[in-house]
Short mmCIF file of C-alpha atoms in Angstrom, two decimals:
data_model
loop_
_atom_site.label_atom_id
_atom_site.label_comp_id
_atom_site.label_asym_id
_atom_site.label_seq_id
_atom_site.Cartn_x
_atom_site.Cartn_y
_atom_site.Cartn_z
CA MET N 4 98.07 134.64 66.59
CA THR N 5 97.25 132.95 70.62
CA ASN N 6 97.81 134.28 73.85
CA SER N 7 100.48 132.82 76.01
CA ASP N 8 98.34 133.09 78.97
CA ASP N 9 95.55 130.79 76.34
CA LYS N 10 98.88 128.47 76.80
CA ASN N 11 99.53 128.23 79.89
CA ALA N 12 95.97 128.14 81.10
CA ASP N 13 95.91 124.62 78.86
CA GLN N 14 99.00 123.53 79.42
CA ASN N 15 98.54 123.85 83.09
CA PRO N 16 96.75 120.83 85.38
CA GLU N 17 95.99 122.71 87.39
CA HIS N 18 93.56 124.69 85.96
CA HIS N 19 90.41 125.93 86.97
CA ASP N 20 87.48 126.93 84.16
CA PRO N 21 85.67 129.49 85.34
CA ASP N 22 82.55 128.72 83.43
CA PHE N 23 83.39 124.88 85.29
CA PRO N 24 83.28 126.83 89.28
CA GLY N 25 81.73 122.70 90.48
CA LEU N 26 84.52 120.98 89.59
CA ASP N 27 87.40 120.03 90.83
CA GLU N 28 91.44 118.63 90.00
CA ASP N 29 89.96 115.57 88.99
CA ASP N 30 87.50 116.42 86.67
CA HIS N 31 89.94 118.68 84.65
CA SER N 32 92.76 115.83 84.89
CA LEU N 33 90.15 113.31 83.04
CA PHE N 34 88.76 115.90 80.67
CA GLY N 35 92.67 116.86 79.18
CA ALA N 36 93.84 112.53 80.05
CA LEU N 37 92.63 111.40 76.89
CA GLU N 38 91.58 113.80 75.24
CA PRO N 39 93.47 113.08 72.20
CA THR N 40 96.71 114.73 70.40
CA SER N 41 97.02 113.24 66.82
CA SER N 42 94.84 114.96 63.86
CA HIS N 43 93.60 112.72 62.77
CA PHE N 44 90.13 110.99 62.48
CA LEU N 45 89.68 107.84 63.83
CA ALA N 46 91.72 108.81 66.88
CA ARG N 47 90.11 111.49 67.72
CA LEU N 48 87.35 109.45 67.42
CA ARG N 49 88.54 106.90 70.16
CA GLY N 50 89.98 109.75 72.50
CA TYR N 51 86.71 110.95 72.11
CA PHE N 52 84.35 108.21 72.87
CA LEU N 53 87.09 107.24 76.20
CA THR N 54 86.09 110.41 77.16
CA GLY N 55 82.93 109.88 77.73
CA LEU N 56 83.08 106.33 78.20
CA ILE N 57 85.03 107.45 82.21
CA ILE N 58 82.43 110.08 82.45
CA VAL N 59 80.04 108.23 81.31
CA GLY N 60 81.12 105.02 83.42
CA PRO N 61 80.38 105.39 86.97
CA VAL N 62 77.29 107.28 86.82
CA ALA N 63 76.17 104.54 84.91
CA ILE N 64 77.20 101.98 87.41
CA THR N 65 76.55 104.38 90.75
CA ILE N 66 72.27 104.71 89.03
CA TYR N 67 72.12 100.87 88.35
CA VAL N 68 73.48 100.27 91.97
CA VAL N 69 71.73 103.15 93.70
CA TRP N 70 68.54 100.57 91.73
CA TRP N 71 69.13 97.75 92.53
CA PHE N 72 69.45 98.44 96.41
CA ILE N 73 66.15 99.92 95.76
CA ASN N 74 64.54 97.00 94.30
CA LEU N 75 65.69 93.87 96.60
CA VAL N 76 64.53 96.14 99.56
CA ASP N 77 61.14 97.00 98.51
CA GLY N 78 60.43 93.56 97.73
CA TRP N 79 62.41 92.07 101.49
CA VAL N 80 60.20 95.16 103.11
CA LYS N 81 56.79 95.71 100.10
CA PRO N 82 54.88 92.29 102.12
CA LEU N 83 55.24 93.66 105.18
CA ILE N 84 53.18 96.72 104.74
CA PRO N 85 49.55 96.60 104.18
CA ASN N 86 48.11 97.56 101.23
CA SER N 87 45.70 99.95 102.44
CA TYR N 88 49.70 102.06 103.25
CA LEU N 89 50.67 101.42 99.45
CA PRO N 90 50.54 103.62 97.41
CA ASP N 91 50.76 101.63 94.24
CA ASN N 92 47.36 100.53 94.73
CA PHE N 93 45.88 104.50 94.86
CA LEU N 94 47.79 105.10 91.85
CA PRO N 95 48.56 103.94 88.14
CA PHE N 96 52.51 103.60 88.06
CA ASN N 97 54.18 102.03 90.73
CA VAL N 98 56.33 103.64 92.88
CA PRO N 99 59.64 102.66 94.15
CA GLY N 100 60.48 103.02 97.30
CA VAL N 101 58.13 102.85 98.83
CA GLY N 102 59.85 100.29 101.01
CA LEU N 103 62.99 101.22 101.41
CA VAL N 104 61.84 104.63 103.61
CA PHE N 105 59.06 101.98 105.25
CA GLY N 106 62.11 100.06 106.96
CA ILE N 107 64.07 103.50 107.19
CA VAL N 108 61.05 103.87 109.74
CA GLY N 109 61.13 100.57 111.35
CA LEU N 110 64.87 101.62 111.72
CA MET N 111 64.42 103.80 114.19
CA LEU N 112 61.26 102.55 115.74
CA ILE N 113 62.98 100.19 116.82
CA GLY N 114 66.15 102.12 117.91
CA ALA N 115 63.92 104.31 120.32
CA LEU N 116 62.93 101.48 121.21
CA ALA N 117 65.80 99.52 122.31
CA ALA N 118 66.60 103.22 123.93
CA ASN N 119 64.77 102.68 127.28
CA LEU N 120 64.11 99.54 129.91
CA PHE N 121 61.31 97.88 128.06
CA GLY N 122 63.54 97.78 124.73
CA ARG N 123 66.62 96.66 126.46
CA THR N 124 65.16 93.51 128.04
CA VAL N 125 63.29 93.09 125.78
CA VAL N 126 66.33 92.73 122.75
CA SER N 127 68.22 91.05 125.91
CA TYR N 128 65.81 87.84 125.57
CA GLY N 129 66.52 87.66 121.72
CA VAL N 130 69.93 88.17 122.72
CA ILE N 131 69.70 85.38 125.15
CA LEU N 132 67.79 83.34 122.50
CA LEU N 133 69.86 83.17 119.77
CA ASP N 134 73.11 81.97 122.31
CA ARG N 135 71.14 79.72 123.00
CA MET N 136 71.08 78.23 119.26
CA PRO N 137 74.18 75.66 118.36
CA VAL N 138 75.11 77.33 114.39
CA VAL N 139 72.55 80.53 114.90
CA ARG N 140 75.32 81.69 117.54
CA GLY N 141 78.34 81.80 116.05
CA VAL N 142 76.80 83.46 112.88
CA TYR N 143 74.59 85.92 114.40
CA ARG N 144 78.55 86.95 117.02
CA LEU N 145 80.41 87.55 114.22
CA LEU N 146 77.65 89.50 111.75
CA LYS N 147 77.08 91.41 115.16
CA GLN N 148 80.17 92.38 116.01
CA ILE N 149 81.07 93.68 112.37
CA PHE N 150 77.89 95.89 112.81
CA THR N 151 79.12 97.56 116.09
CA THR N 152 83.05 97.93 114.58
CA VAL N 153 81.21 99.97 111.28
CA PHE N 154 78.76 101.72 112.88
CA SER N 155 79.67 101.93 116.67
CA LYS N 156 80.92 105.88 117.42
CA GLN N 157 83.35 104.45 120.19
CA GLY N 158 86.00 105.18 117.50
CA THR N 159 87.03 101.21 116.53
CA SER N 160 87.97 101.83 113.95
CA PHE N 161 91.11 101.73 111.30
CA LYS N 162 93.79 104.71 113.47
CA ARG N 163 96.54 105.11 110.62
CA VAL N 164 98.10 104.02 108.11
CA GLY N 165 101.23 102.88 107.11
CA LEU N 166 104.37 100.87 105.63
CA ILE N 167 105.86 97.99 105.80
CA GLU N 168 108.89 95.36 104.98
CA PHE N 169 107.06 92.56 102.94
CA PRO N 170 107.10 90.28 101.32
CA ARG N 171 110.76 91.26 101.41
CA LYS N 172 113.66 93.64 102.37
CA GLY N 173 112.99 97.03 100.02
CA LEU N 174 110.00 96.03 98.95
CA TYR N 175 107.14 97.58 100.98
CA VAL N 176 102.92 96.97 100.79
CA ILE N 177 100.14 99.12 102.91
CA VAL N 178 98.74 98.20 106.00
CA PHE N 179 95.78 99.63 108.28
CA VAL N 180 97.16 100.53 111.99
CA SER N 181 93.78 98.82 114.57
CA GLY N 182 95.38 99.91 117.91
CA ASP N 183 97.57 97.53 120.46
CA PRO N 184 97.52 94.28 120.65
CA PRO N 185 96.12 92.02 122.88
CA GLY N 186 97.38 92.48 126.89
CA GLU N 187 98.49 88.48 126.80
CA VAL N 188 100.06 88.57 122.90
CA LYS N 189 102.10 91.19 124.54
CA GLU N 190 103.67 88.81 127.43
CA LYS N 191 104.55 86.12 125.40
CA LEU N 192 106.46 88.65 123.58
CA ASN N 193 108.36 89.44 126.54
CA GLY N 194 106.52 93.40 126.25
CA GLU N 195 107.70 94.81 123.30
CA GLU N 196 106.49 97.29 122.33
CA LEU N 197 103.67 96.52 119.60
CA MET N 198 101.30 97.26 116.30
CA THR N 199 98.62 95.33 115.69
CA VAL N 200 98.52 95.80 111.61
CA PHE N 201 95.36 94.50 108.69
CA MET N 202 97.72 94.46 105.83
CA PRO N 203 94.98 94.31 103.01
CA ASN N 204 95.01 92.11 99.43
CA ALA N 205 94.11 94.35 96.68
CA PRO N 206 91.90 94.60 95.45
CA ASN N 207 90.43 93.45 97.50
CA PRO N 208 90.82 94.78 101.14
CA THR N 209 88.04 92.43 102.54
CA THR N 210 90.40 89.91 102.78
CA GLY N 211 94.34 90.07 104.08
CA PHE N 212 97.04 89.12 107.69
CA VAL N 213 95.78 90.66 111.00
CA MET N 214 99.92 90.34 112.46
CA PHE N 215 100.90 91.94 115.50
CA MET N 216 104.12 94.44 114.57
CA PRO N 217 107.15 96.21 116.51
CA ALA N 218 106.44 99.75 116.39
CA LYS N 219 109.48 100.23 115.05
CA ASP N 220 109.38 98.63 111.97
CA VAL N 221 106.15 100.39 111.41
CA ILE N 222 106.05 103.26 108.79
CA LEU N 223 103.27 105.32 110.06
CA LEU N 224 102.19 107.67 107.04
CA ASP N 225 100.17 111.21 107.12
CA MET N 226 97.26 109.40 105.02
CA ALA N 227 93.26 109.17 105.32
CA ILE N 228 91.82 105.83 105.81
CA ASP N 229 89.87 106.41 102.97
CA ASP N 230 92.64 107.86 100.59
CA GLY N 231 95.23 104.43 102.01
CA ALA N 232 91.68 102.14 100.95
CA LYS N 233 91.09 103.66 97.49
CA LEU N 234 95.32 103.15 97.08
CA VAL N 235 94.47 99.07 97.16
CA ILE N 236 91.52 98.67 95.48
CA SER N 237 92.27 100.78 92.65
CA ALA N 238 96.02 98.36 92.51
CA GLY N 239 98.04 101.93 93.19
CA LEU N 240 96.21 103.54 90.01
CA VAL N 241 94.79 106.70 92.69
CA ALA N 242 96.51 108.13 94.14
CA PRO N 243 95.78 110.09 96.81
CA LYS N 244 95.86 114.24 96.63
CA GLN N 245 99.04 115.75 98.28
CA SER N 246 97.99 119.79 97.82
CA LYS N 247 99.33 120.16 101.13
CA LEU N 248 103.14 118.48 100.77
CA LYS N 249 103.34 120.35 97.03
CA GLN N 250 102.65 123.33 99.51
CA LEU N 251 105.82 122.70 101.09
CA ALA N 252 107.47 121.89 97.87
CA GLU N 253 107.02 125.12 97.02
CA GLN N 254 107.10 126.99 100.71
CA VAL N 255 111.04 125.46 100.57
CA LYS N 256 112.12 126.10 96.72
CA LYS N 257 111.51 129.64 97.97
CA LYS N 258 113.72 129.71 100.30
CA GLN N 259 116.05 128.05 99.16
CA GLY N 260 115.99 130.65 95.80
CA ALA N 261 115.37 133.27 98.44
CA PRO N 262 118.89 135.19 98.49
CA THR N 263 120.30 134.58 102.40
CA VAL N 264 121.57 138.01 104.09
CA VAL N 265 124.27 137.28 105.98
CA PRO N 266 123.64 139.60 109.50
CA PRO N 267 127.24 141.64 109.64
CA LYS N 268 129.64 139.86 113.26
CA GLU N 269 129.92 142.67 115.61
CA GLU N 270 133.28 144.34 116.24
CA GLU N 271 134.42 142.66 119.71
CA PRO N 272 135.12 145.91 122.07
CA ALA N 273 139.40 146.94 121.79
CA ALA N 274 141.35 145.50 124.54
#
């Protein structure tokens, strides 16, 4: 005879196994998503194969990308390192990641030198030299703007996630709110309250359209920027967690199910 608690635990997708305390809700749903329901032997083998592929695939691809990046940096940096500093000359095997370590240390030293007056002077002369080159200056300015936007601590990134109606009324797409449009755009459009939004193309969010839209036509969401990016990259397959919304919904249900107590009316004093 099966215990009813065990059945409820198996049917509840939010149940956390105490033997796997490090797994979150997505990991538990991953193990149960492709669990074979058929008793057929080949169907069960197919379910086990797909489950193993989902588990091993992301790990293998991550390891491959990291290994490729390490080898790429080693190929660039190792030729610049003197042989006396390479551990490969003292060990009978190749040590991966030496170029990456030296590259990180070199970037830190360059950043420390650029923080003082001498370093800023050298950097400014280098920028002036690049600005005088006809083709190189356009590429340099573009790359500098991209790196400054991505890695700057000044908050020059997307502010919110929103929805707009596109390509017709009744259809909505995800957009990222960049901020206020330039002043000239506001003046040309009669000073209407506008928002600068970026509408990415799925599944490649690096391409899309930059639009200046009326603020009243943008529906702002409480979704995080990372969750919005995941939703676009996965073509809507990976939805963000809505734990807060579930808690609010449960609270509303409890309030609706609780009996409402009507306070007694106060008796009016006799005239």
